[in-house]
């Protein structure tokens, strides 16, 4: 599992450079590779929800260019494309389209970030991080036992906040790239 | 305010010029490679995005299917845009062709 689309792309291409070909990526993010004599490259795109026909057009054009669809969906997701290395290995050939790609990543990150922010709010509005009643008024070893017992649960409850920070971070990264490509 | 696609980018410009005849995406890319003497080779994501964008603005439109591929062609509005761009570029070209002497006199 990766938390950064560009690092994921880099890692995948490192594997392909070692003489592998990706055959499948499962829903849980488990990659399956197969040994090959040829060299392959992988590119990751992001697309928002596409109507069935549009998604077909989208895949059709990539396939015409020799890309094989490894994983993705029309429901707003990262799209994984692989092809044989033949020096036409990019999916974006101009500044404008690369910029639009980062813009899509920005709206993806901010959308999910907002969602987790909402989760966090609902989770914490009635209570603090620790749920045990009177935890903070316990004394001595009883407090420590209860505290240690509760901490994993508290961390679990912290998950949405971690996700907010993570998506905030990827929003910022995409934004940096986006502004670097700004028309001069 | 100026339209956000104007002045046309090299990619958009070539696509509009190529689609003065009906073509599907990949064929348009091949034609553009020829038209540009091999200097403009569009990548898949760029071509897809550009076609979507031009279609959305009504400058090109789907005119049929060839197998599973959609065939696109320029619209009247698209042609009007090309006309505008042509006169803009002609003006710039005229500036290239040494009118400095005019300024001096």
PDB file of C-alpha atoms in Angstrom:
ATOM      1  CA  UNK A   1       0.000   0.000   0.000  1.00  0.00           C
ATOM      2  CA  UNK A   2       1.175   3.486  -0.852  1.00  0.00           C
ATOM      3  CA  UNK A   3       0.074   6.874   0.349  1.00  0.00           C
ATOM      4  CA  UNK A   4       1.557   8.868  -2.463  1.00  0.00           C
ATOM      5  CA  UNK A   5       0.523   8.286  -6.060  1.00  0.00           C
ATOM      6  CA  UNK A   6       3.853   9.418  -7.503  1.00  0.00           C
ATOM      7  CA  UNK A   7       5.917   7.288  -5.120  1.00  0.00           C
ATOM      8  CA  UNK A   8       3.697   4.344  -5.960  1.00  0.00           C
ATOM      9  CA  UNK A   9       4.263   4.939  -9.666  1.00  0.00           C
ATOM     10  CA  UNK A  10       8.016   5.181  -9.086  1.00  0.00           C
ATOM     11  CA  UNK A  11       8.085   1.975  -7.031  1.00  0.00           C
ATOM     12  CA  UNK A  12       6.073   0.087  -9.650  1.00  0.00           C
ATOM     13  CA  UNK A  13       8.419   1.225 -12.407  1.00  0.00           C
ATOM     14  CA  UNK A  14      11.431   0.191 -10.317  1.00  0.00           C
ATOM     15  CA  UNK A  15       9.994  -3.332 -10.168  1.00  0.00           C
ATOM     16  CA  UNK A  16       9.254  -3.348 -13.899  1.00  0.00           C
ATOM     17  CA  UNK A  17      12.822  -2.232 -14.617  1.00  0.00           C
ATOM     18  CA  UNK A  18      14.053  -5.370 -12.822  1.00  0.00           C
ATOM     19  CA  UNK A  19      12.358  -7.446 -15.521  1.00  0.00           C
ATOM     20  CA  UNK A  20       8.878  -7.877 -14.175  1.00  0.00           C
ATOM     21  CA  UNK A  21       5.454  -7.231 -15.591  1.00  0.00           C
ATOM     22  CA  UNK A  22       2.488  -6.399 -13.406  1.00  0.00           C
ATOM     23  CA  UNK A  23      -0.406  -8.773 -14.021  1.00  0.00           C
ATOM     24  CA  UNK A  24      -2.849  -7.737 -11.347  1.00  0.00           C
ATOM     25  CA  UNK A  25      -3.459  -5.286  -8.538  1.00  0.00           C
ATOM     26  CA  UNK A  26      -6.040  -6.461  -6.045  1.00  0.00           C
ATOM     27  CA  UNK A  27      -8.577  -4.266  -4.330  1.00  0.00           C
ATOM     28  CA  UNK A  28      -6.481  -4.387  -1.168  1.00  0.00           C
ATOM     29  CA  UNK A  29      -3.480  -3.092  -3.046  1.00  0.00           C
ATOM     30  CA  UNK A  30      -1.569  -6.352  -3.458  1.00  0.00           C
ATOM     31  CA  UNK A  31       0.536  -6.318  -6.615  1.00  0.00           C
ATOM     32  CA  UNK A  32       1.147  -9.462  -8.628  1.00  0.00           C
ATOM     33  CA  UNK A  33       4.198  -9.542 -10.884  1.00  0.00           C
ATOM     34  CA  UNK A  34       5.464 -11.991 -13.432  1.00  0.00           C
ATOM     35  CA  UNK A  35       8.981 -12.409 -14.776  1.00  0.00           C
ATOM     36  CA  UNK A  36       9.403 -11.217 -18.368  1.00  0.00           C
ATOM     37  CA  UNK A  37      12.161 -10.709 -20.947  1.00  0.00           C
ATOM     38  CA  UNK A  38      10.629  -7.463 -22.121  1.00  0.00           C
ATOM     39  CA  UNK A  39      10.694  -4.112 -20.418  1.00  0.00           C
ATOM     40  CA  UNK A  40       7.455  -2.537 -19.328  1.00  0.00           C
ATOM     41  CA  UNK A  41       6.462   0.846 -17.955  1.00  0.00           C
ATOM     42  CA  UNK A  42       3.534   1.793 -15.763  1.00  0.00           C
ATOM     43  CA  UNK A  43       1.715   5.121 -15.548  1.00  0.00           C
ATOM     44  CA  UNK A  44      -0.894   6.195 -13.051  1.00  0.00           C
ATOM     45  CA  UNK A  45      -3.695   8.548 -13.978  1.00  0.00           C
ATOM     46  CA  UNK A  46      -6.563   9.811 -11.891  1.00  0.00           C
ATOM     47  CA  UNK A  47     -10.064  10.292 -13.285  1.00  0.00           C
ATOM     48  CA  UNK A  48     -13.201  11.475 -11.524  1.00  0.00           C
ATOM     49  CA  UNK A  49     -16.453   9.624 -11.990  1.00  0.00           C
ATOM     50  CA  UNK A  50     -16.959   8.939 -15.694  1.00  0.00           C
ATOM     51  CA  UNK A  51     -20.247   7.853 -17.234  1.00  0.00           C
ATOM     52  CA  UNK A  52     -20.096   4.375 -18.744  1.00  0.00           C
ATOM     53  CA  UNK A  53     -19.697   5.634 -22.304  1.00  0.00           C
ATOM     54  CA  UNK A  54     -17.023   8.158 -21.379  1.00  0.00           C
ATOM     55  CA  UNK A  55     -15.083   5.529 -19.472  1.00  0.00           C
ATOM     56  CA  UNK A  56     -15.219   3.312 -22.556  1.00  0.00           C
ATOM     57  CA  UNK A  57     -13.882   6.184 -24.713  1.00  0.00           C
ATOM     58  CA  UNK A  58     -11.196   6.882 -22.127  1.00  0.00           C
ATOM     59  CA  UNK A  59      -9.994   3.279 -22.048  1.00  0.00           C
ATOM     60  CA  UNK A  60     -10.341   2.998 -25.822  1.00  0.00           C
ATOM     61  CA  UNK A  61      -7.920   5.847 -26.499  1.00  0.00           C
ATOM     62  CA  UNK A  62      -5.302   4.534 -24.060  1.00  0.00           C
ATOM     63  CA  UNK A  63      -5.604   1.045 -25.539  1.00  0.00           C
ATOM     64  CA  UNK A  64      -5.141   2.462 -29.057  1.00  0.00           C
ATOM     65  CA  UNK A  65      -1.835   3.888 -27.830  1.00  0.00           C
ATOM     66  CA  UNK A  66      -0.760   0.445 -26.641  1.00  0.00           C
ATOM     67  CA  UNK A  67      -1.548   0.802 -22.941  1.00  0.00           C
ATOM     68  CA  UNK A  68      -3.014  -2.147 -21.036  1.00  0.00           C
ATOM     69  CA  UNK A  69      -5.537  -1.434 -18.327  1.00  0.00           C
ATOM     70  CA  UNK A  70      -4.324  -3.038 -15.076  1.00  0.00           C
ATOM     71  CA  UNK A  71      -6.638  -1.548 -12.507  1.00  0.00           C
ATOM     72  CA  UNK A  72      -9.065   1.309 -12.110  1.00  0.00           C
ATOM     73  CA  UNK A  73     -12.722   2.136 -12.132  1.00  0.00           C
ATOM     74  CA  UNK A  74     -15.153   4.635 -13.526  1.00  0.00           C
ATOM     75  CA  UNK A  75     -16.226   5.636 -10.019  1.00  0.00           C
ATOM     76  CA  UNK A  76     -13.445   8.150  -9.481  1.00  0.00           C
ATOM     77  CA  UNK A  77     -10.212   6.298  -8.955  1.00  0.00           C
ATOM     78  CA  UNK A  78      -6.554   5.945  -9.809  1.00  0.00           C
ATOM     79  CA  UNK A  79      -6.155   4.272 -13.192  1.00  0.00           C
ATOM     80  CA  UNK A  80      -3.174   1.944 -13.660  1.00  0.00           C
ATOM     81  CA  UNK A  81      -1.811   1.644 -17.187  1.00  0.00           C
ATOM     82  CA  UNK A  82       1.046  -0.560 -18.365  1.00  0.00           C
ATOM     83  CA  UNK A  83       2.765  -0.871 -21.709  1.00  0.00           C
ATOM     84  CA  UNK A  84       5.948  -2.154 -23.269  1.00  0.00           C
ATOM     85  CA  UNK A  85       8.812   0.312 -23.031  1.00  0.00           C
ATOM     86  CA  UNK A  86       9.159   1.839 -26.506  1.00  0.00           C
ATOM     87  CA  UNK A  87      10.249   5.417 -25.855  1.00  0.00           C
ATOM     88  CA  UNK A  88       6.648   6.684 -26.059  1.00  0.00           C
ATOM     89  CA  UNK A  89       6.149   6.100 -22.391  1.00  0.00           C
ATOM     90  CA  UNK A  90       4.303   9.185 -21.255  1.00  0.00           C
ATOM     91  CA  UNK A  91       0.570   9.615 -20.907  1.00  0.00           C
ATOM     92  CA  UNK A  92       0.802  13.404 -20.900  1.00  0.00           C
ATOM     93  CA  UNK A  93       2.681  15.204 -23.643  1.00  0.00           C
ATOM     94  CA  UNK A  94       2.040  18.831 -22.797  1.00  0.00           C
ATOM     95  CA  UNK A  95       2.084  21.150 -19.826  1.00  0.00           C
ATOM     96  CA  UNK A  96      -1.638  21.867 -19.887  1.00  0.00           C
ATOM     97  CA  UNK A  97      -2.686  18.227 -19.565  1.00  0.00           C
ATOM     98  CA  UNK A  98      -0.093  17.470 -16.878  1.00  0.00           C
ATOM     99  CA  UNK A  99      -1.419  20.454 -14.998  1.00  0.00           C
ATOM    100  CA  UNK A 100      -4.989  19.238 -15.310  1.00  0.00           C
ATOM    101  CA  UNK A 101      -3.848  15.893 -13.909  1.00  0.00           C
ATOM    102  CA  UNK A 102      -2.565  17.599 -10.736  1.00  0.00           C
ATOM    103  CA  UNK A 103      -5.785  19.566 -10.566  1.00  0.00           C
ATOM    104  CA  UNK A 104      -7.781  16.319 -10.583  1.00  0.00           C
ATOM    105  CA  UNK A 105      -5.508  14.956  -7.832  1.00  0.00           C
ATOM    106  CA  UNK A 106      -6.169  18.099  -5.813  1.00  0.00           C
ATOM    107  CA  UNK A 107      -9.914  17.723  -5.980  1.00  0.00           C
ATOM    108  CA  UNK A 108      -9.611  14.009  -5.180  1.00  0.00           C
ATOM    109  CA  UNK A 109      -7.490  14.677  -2.078  1.00  0.00           C
ATOM    110  CA  UNK A 110      -9.613  17.560  -0.866  1.00  0.00           C
ATOM    111  CA  UNK A 111     -12.815  15.525  -1.348  1.00  0.00           C
ATOM    112  CA  UNK A 112     -11.547  12.602   0.712  1.00  0.00           C
ATOM    113  CA  UNK A 113      -9.930  14.922   3.240  1.00  0.00           C
ATOM    114  CA  UNK A 114     -13.284  16.656   3.793  1.00  0.00           C
ATOM    115  CA  UNK A 115     -15.005  13.306   4.169  1.00  0.00           C
ATOM    116  CA  UNK A 116     -12.613  12.217   6.936  1.00  0.00           C
ATOM    117  CA  UNK A 117     -12.898  15.624   8.559  1.00  0.00           C
ATOM    118  CA  UNK A 118     -16.648  15.095   8.758  1.00  0.00           C
ATOM    119  CA  UNK A 119     -16.083  11.596  10.213  1.00  0.00           C
ATOM    120  CA  UNK A 120     -13.717  13.003  12.807  1.00  0.00           C
ATOM    121  CA  UNK A 121     -16.195  15.648  13.803  1.00  0.00           C
ATOM    122  CA  UNK A 122     -19.004  13.144  14.244  1.00  0.00           C
ATOM    123  CA  UNK A 123     -16.721  10.848  16.222  1.00  0.00           C
ATOM    124  CA  UNK A 124     -15.398  13.435  18.661  1.00  0.00           C
ATOM    125  CA  UNK A 125     -18.209  15.912  19.073  1.00  0.00           C
ATOM    126  CA  UNK A 126     -19.737  13.998  22.001  1.00  0.00           C
ATOM    127  CA  UNK A 127     -16.642  12.608  23.632  1.00  0.00           C
ATOM    128  CA  UNK A 128     -12.935  12.851  23.932  1.00  0.00           C
ATOM    129  CA  UNK A 129     -10.405  10.427  22.576  1.00  0.00           C
ATOM    130  CA  UNK A 130     -10.694   8.070  25.569  1.00  0.00           C
ATOM    131  CA  UNK A 131     -14.128   6.574  26.142  1.00  0.00           C
ATOM    132  CA  UNK A 132     -13.794   5.025  29.617  1.00  0.00           C
ATOM    133  CA  UNK A 133     -15.854   6.999  32.128  1.00  0.00           C
ATOM    134  CA  UNK A 134     -13.789   8.551  34.825  1.00  0.00           C
ATOM    135  CA  UNK A 135     -10.474   7.450  33.346  1.00  0.00           C
ATOM    136  CA  UNK A 136      -8.844  10.720  34.253  1.00  0.00           C
ATOM    137  CA  UNK A 137     -10.027  10.548  37.880  1.00  0.00           C
ATOM    138  CA  UNK A 138      -8.605   7.047  38.467  1.00  0.00           C
ATOM    139  CA  UNK A 139      -5.514   6.818  40.588  1.00  0.00           C
ATOM    140  CA  UNK A 140      -2.182   5.056  40.557  1.00  0.00           C
ATOM    141  CA  UNK A 141      -1.836   1.674  38.929  1.00  0.00           C
ATOM    142  CA  UNK A 142      -5.535   1.429  38.121  1.00  0.00           C
ATOM    143  CA  UNK A 143      -5.202   4.556  36.004  1.00  0.00           C
ATOM    144  CA  UNK A 144      -2.165   3.203  34.181  1.00  0.00           C
ATOM    145  CA  UNK A 145      -3.781  -0.174  33.518  1.00  0.00           C
ATOM    146  CA  UNK A 146      -6.920   1.438  32.180  1.00  0.00           C
ATOM    147  CA  UNK A 147      -4.891   3.976  30.253  1.00  0.00           C
ATOM    148  CA  UNK A 148      -2.734   1.330  28.559  1.00  0.00           C
ATOM    149  CA  UNK A 149      -5.774  -0.804  27.830  1.00  0.00           C
ATOM    150  CA  UNK A 150      -7.628   2.095  26.264  1.00  0.00           C
ATOM    151  CA  UNK A 151      -4.772   3.514  24.206  1.00  0.00           C
ATOM    152  CA  UNK A 152      -5.061   1.139  21.214  1.00  0.00           C
ATOM    153  CA  UNK A 153      -8.754   2.000  20.967  1.00  0.00           C
ATOM    154  CA  UNK A 154      -7.974   5.673  21.194  1.00  0.00           C
ATOM    155  CA  UNK A 155      -5.447   5.280  18.374  1.00  0.00           C
ATOM    156  CA  UNK A 156      -8.088   3.520  16.321  1.00  0.00           C
ATOM    157  CA  UNK A 157     -10.400   6.427  16.949  1.00  0.00           C
ATOM    158  CA  UNK A 158      -7.620   8.726  15.843  1.00  0.00           C
ATOM    159  CA  UNK A 159      -7.591   7.094  12.397  1.00  0.00           C
ATOM    160  CA  UNK A 160      -9.923   9.632  10.694  1.00  0.00           C
ATOM    161  CA  UNK A 161      -7.719  12.490  11.898  1.00  0.00           C
ATOM    162  CA  UNK A 162      -4.640  10.752  10.508  1.00  0.00           C
ATOM    163  CA  UNK A 163      -6.446  10.409   7.195  1.00  0.00           C
ATOM    164  CA  UNK A 164      -7.331  14.126   7.227  1.00  0.00           C
ATOM    165  CA  UNK A 165      -3.656  14.974   7.727  1.00  0.00           C
ATOM    166  CA  UNK A 166      -2.632  12.507   5.022  1.00  0.00           C
ATOM    167  CA  UNK A 167      -5.067  13.843   2.411  1.00  0.00           C
ATOM    168  CA  UNK A 168      -4.201  17.375   3.397  1.00  0.00           C
ATOM    169  CA  UNK A 169      -0.585  16.465   2.672  1.00  0.00           C
ATOM    170  CA  UNK A 170      -1.330  14.960  -0.722  1.00  0.00           C
ATOM    171  CA  UNK A 171      -3.459  17.977  -1.590  1.00  0.00           C
ATOM    172  CA  UNK A 172      -0.516  20.197  -0.793  1.00  0.00           C
ATOM    173  CA  UNK A 173       1.894  18.066  -2.841  1.00  0.00           C
ATOM    174  CA  UNK A 174      -0.417  18.127  -5.868  1.00  0.00           C
ATOM    175  CA  UNK A 175      -0.895  21.855  -5.409  1.00  0.00           C
ATOM    176  CA  UNK A 176       2.887  22.436  -5.424  1.00  0.00           C
ATOM    177  CA  UNK A 177       3.275  20.514  -8.699  1.00  0.00           C
ATOM    178  CA  UNK A 178       0.228  22.266 -10.109  1.00  0.00           C
ATOM    179  CA  UNK A 179       1.596  25.730  -9.436  1.00  0.00           C
ATOM    180  CA  UNK A 180       5.045  24.794 -10.690  1.00  0.00           C
ATOM    181  CA  UNK A 181       3.427  24.070 -14.048  1.00  0.00           C
ATOM    182  CA  UNK A 182       1.580  27.390 -14.096  1.00  0.00           C
ATOM    183  CA  UNK A 183       1.681  29.239 -17.376  1.00  0.00           C
ATOM    184  CA  UNK A 184       4.460  31.740 -17.317  1.00  0.00           C
TER     185      UNK A 184
ATOM    186  CA  UNK B   1     -12.743  38.048 -20.868  1.00  0.00           C
ATOM    187  CA  UNK B   2     -10.822  35.852 -23.218  1.00  0.00           C
ATOM    188  CA  UNK B   3     -11.898  32.233 -23.570  1.00  0.00           C
ATOM    189  CA  UNK B   4      -9.789  30.027 -21.315  1.00  0.00           C
ATOM    190  CA  UNK B   5      -8.548  27.913 -24.233  1.00  0.00           C
ATOM    191  CA  UNK B   6      -7.304  30.991 -26.124  1.00  0.00           C
ATOM    192  CA  UNK B   7      -4.780  31.525 -27.482  1.00  0.00           C
ATOM    193  CA  UNK B   8      -4.804  27.899 -28.559  1.00  0.00           C
ATOM    194  CA  UNK B   9      -2.079  25.661 -27.183  1.00  0.00           C
ATOM    195  CA  UNK B  10      -0.014  23.760 -29.728  1.00  0.00           C
ATOM    196  CA  UNK B  11      -1.932  20.573 -28.861  1.00  0.00           C
ATOM    197  CA  UNK B  12      -5.365  22.147 -29.277  1.00  0.00           C
ATOM    198  CA  UNK B  13      -4.301  23.931 -32.432  1.00  0.00           C
ATOM    199  CA  UNK B  14      -3.102  20.769 -34.129  1.00  0.00           C
ATOM    200  CA  UNK B  15      -6.163  18.784 -33.072  1.00  0.00           C
ATOM    201  CA  UNK B  16      -8.554  21.371 -34.518  1.00  0.00           C
ATOM    202  CA  UNK B  17      -6.545  21.496 -37.747  1.00  0.00           C
ATOM    203  CA  UNK B  18      -6.430  17.688 -38.003  1.00  0.00           C
ATOM    204  CA  UNK B  19     -10.161  17.356 -37.376  1.00  0.00           C
ATOM    205  CA  UNK B  20     -11.114  19.381 -40.439  1.00  0.00           C
ATOM    206  CA  UNK B  21     -11.652  15.852 -41.705  1.00  0.00           C
ATOM    207  CA  UNK B  22     -13.514  13.276 -39.572  1.00  0.00           C
ATOM    208  CA  UNK B  23     -11.065  11.113 -37.593  1.00  0.00           C
ATOM    209  CA  UNK B  24     -10.989   9.017 -34.444  1.00  0.00           C
ATOM    210  CA  UNK B  25      -8.558   9.939 -31.693  1.00  0.00           C
ATOM    211  CA  UNK B  26      -5.649   7.692 -32.586  1.00  0.00           C
ATOM    212  CA  UNK B  27      -5.859   8.583 -36.290  1.00  0.00           C
ATOM    213  CA  UNK B  28      -5.831  12.275 -35.333  1.00  0.00           C
ATOM    214  CA  UNK B  29      -2.630  11.695 -33.339  1.00  0.00           C
ATOM    215  CA  UNK B  30      -1.013   9.988 -36.356  1.00  0.00           C
ATOM    216  CA  UNK B  31      -2.079  12.780 -38.664  1.00  0.00           C
ATOM    217  CA  UNK B  32      -0.703  15.384 -36.268  1.00  0.00           C
ATOM    218  CA  UNK B  33       2.633  13.575 -36.164  1.00  0.00           C
ATOM    219  CA  UNK B  34       2.779  13.914 -39.983  1.00  0.00           C
ATOM    220  CA  UNK B  35       1.468  17.500 -40.077  1.00  0.00           C
ATOM    221  CA  UNK B  36       4.105  18.576 -37.570  1.00  0.00           C
ATOM    222  CA  UNK B  37       6.956  16.686 -39.272  1.00  0.00           C
ATOM    223  CA  UNK B  38       7.254  14.457 -36.245  1.00  0.00           C
ATOM    224  CA  UNK B  39       7.659  17.259 -33.717  1.00  0.00           C
ATOM    225  CA  UNK B  40       4.260  16.909 -32.032  1.00  0.00           C
ATOM    226  CA  UNK B  41       3.493  13.409 -30.774  1.00  0.00           C
ATOM    227  CA  UNK B  42       0.472  13.454 -28.502  1.00  0.00           C
ATOM    228  CA  UNK B  43       0.265  11.044 -25.572  1.00  0.00           C
ATOM    229  CA  UNK B  44      -2.919   9.165 -24.695  1.00  0.00           C
ATOM    230  CA  UNK B  45      -3.966  11.166 -21.638  1.00  0.00           C
ATOM    231  CA  UNK B  46      -3.281  14.471 -23.325  1.00  0.00           C
ATOM    232  CA  UNK B  47      -5.278  13.498 -26.399  1.00  0.00           C
ATOM    233  CA  UNK B  48      -8.195  12.190 -24.341  1.00  0.00           C
ATOM    234  CA  UNK B  49      -8.319  15.327 -22.191  1.00  0.00           C
ATOM    235  CA  UNK B  50      -8.047  17.646 -25.188  1.00  0.00           C
ATOM    236  CA  UNK B  51     -10.830  15.891 -27.107  1.00  0.00           C
ATOM    237  CA  UNK B  52     -13.081  16.000 -24.021  1.00  0.00           C
ATOM    238  CA  UNK B  53     -12.326  19.675 -23.558  1.00  0.00           C
ATOM    239  CA  UNK B  54     -12.878  20.678 -27.190  1.00  0.00           C
ATOM    240  CA  UNK B  55     -16.061  18.624 -27.302  1.00  0.00           C
ATOM    241  CA  UNK B  56     -17.333  20.253 -24.114  1.00  0.00           C
ATOM    242  CA  UNK B  57     -16.842  23.704 -25.642  1.00  0.00           C
ATOM    243  CA  UNK B  58     -18.586  22.634 -28.838  1.00  0.00           C
ATOM    244  CA  UNK B  59     -15.541  23.194 -31.052  1.00  0.00           C
ATOM    245  CA  UNK B  60     -15.535  19.568 -32.193  1.00  0.00           C
ATOM    246  CA  UNK B  61     -18.306  16.981 -32.114  1.00  0.00           C
ATOM    247  CA  UNK B  62     -18.682  13.220 -32.508  1.00  0.00           C
ATOM    248  CA  UNK B  63     -19.964  12.464 -35.999  1.00  0.00           C
ATOM    249  CA  UNK B  64     -20.079   8.670 -35.894  1.00  0.00           C
ATOM    250  CA  UNK B  65     -18.285   5.514 -34.896  1.00  0.00           C
ATOM    251  CA  UNK B  66     -15.628   3.450 -36.565  1.00  0.00           C
ATOM    252  CA  UNK B  67     -15.744   0.093 -34.817  1.00  0.00           C
ATOM    253  CA  UNK B  68     -15.741   0.999 -31.128  1.00  0.00           C
ATOM    254  CA  UNK B  69     -13.964   4.298 -31.666  1.00  0.00           C
ATOM    255  CA  UNK B  70     -15.727   7.614 -31.766  1.00  0.00           C
ATOM    256  CA  UNK B  71     -15.076   9.749 -34.839  1.00  0.00           C
ATOM    257  CA  UNK B  72     -14.838  13.505 -34.294  1.00  0.00           C
ATOM    258  CA  UNK B  73     -14.954  16.509 -36.568  1.00  0.00           C
ATOM    259  CA  UNK B  74     -14.584  20.252 -36.163  1.00  0.00           C
ATOM    260  CA  UNK B  75     -17.791  22.315 -35.773  1.00  0.00           C
ATOM    261  CA  UNK B  76     -18.646  25.713 -37.277  1.00  0.00           C
ATOM    262  CA  UNK B  77     -17.702  27.262 -33.974  1.00  0.00           C
ATOM    263  CA  UNK B  78     -14.362  25.451 -34.073  1.00  0.00           C
ATOM    264  CA  UNK B  79     -13.743  26.765 -37.580  1.00  0.00           C
ATOM    265  CA  UNK B  80     -14.509  30.296 -36.418  1.00  0.00           C
ATOM    266  CA  UNK B  81     -11.901  29.849 -33.665  1.00  0.00           C
ATOM    267  CA  UNK B  82      -9.330  28.714 -36.245  1.00  0.00           C
ATOM    268  CA  UNK B  83     -10.104  31.798 -38.363  1.00  0.00           C
ATOM    269  CA  UNK B  84      -9.513  34.035 -35.350  1.00  0.00           C
ATOM    270  CA  UNK B  85      -6.273  32.278 -34.504  1.00  0.00           C
ATOM    271  CA  UNK B  86      -5.175  32.516 -38.118  1.00  0.00           C
ATOM    272  CA  UNK B  87      -5.528  36.268 -38.222  1.00  0.00           C
ATOM    273  CA  UNK B  88      -3.828  36.603 -34.840  1.00  0.00           C
ATOM    274  CA  UNK B  89      -0.881  34.521 -36.060  1.00  0.00           C
ATOM    275  CA  UNK B  90      -0.758  36.321 -39.431  1.00  0.00           C
ATOM    276  CA  UNK B  91      -0.447  39.579 -37.605  1.00  0.00           C
ATOM    277  CA  UNK B  92       2.414  38.241 -35.484  1.00  0.00           C
ATOM    278  CA  UNK B  93       4.086  36.893 -38.634  1.00  0.00           C
ATOM    279  CA  UNK B  94       3.795  40.293 -40.282  1.00  0.00           C
ATOM    280  CA  UNK B  95       5.684  41.735 -37.313  1.00  0.00           C
ATOM    281  CA  UNK B  96       8.439  39.182 -37.897  1.00  0.00           C
ATOM    282  CA  UNK B  97       8.857  40.293 -41.477  1.00  0.00           C
ATOM    283  CA  UNK B  98      10.992  43.311 -40.704  1.00  0.00           C
ATOM    284  CA  UNK B  99       8.631  46.236 -40.341  1.00  0.00           C
ATOM    285  CA  UNK B 100      11.261  47.838 -38.129  1.00  0.00           C
ATOM    286  CA  UNK B 101      12.112  50.209 -40.987  1.00  0.00           C
ATOM    287  CA  UNK B 102       8.539  51.498 -40.835  1.00  0.00           C
ATOM    288  CA  UNK B 103       8.933  52.362 -37.192  1.00  0.00           C
ATOM    289  CA  UNK B 104      12.127  54.264 -37.838  1.00  0.00           C
ATOM    290  CA  UNK B 105      10.660  56.436 -40.543  1.00  0.00           C
TER     291      UNK B 105
END
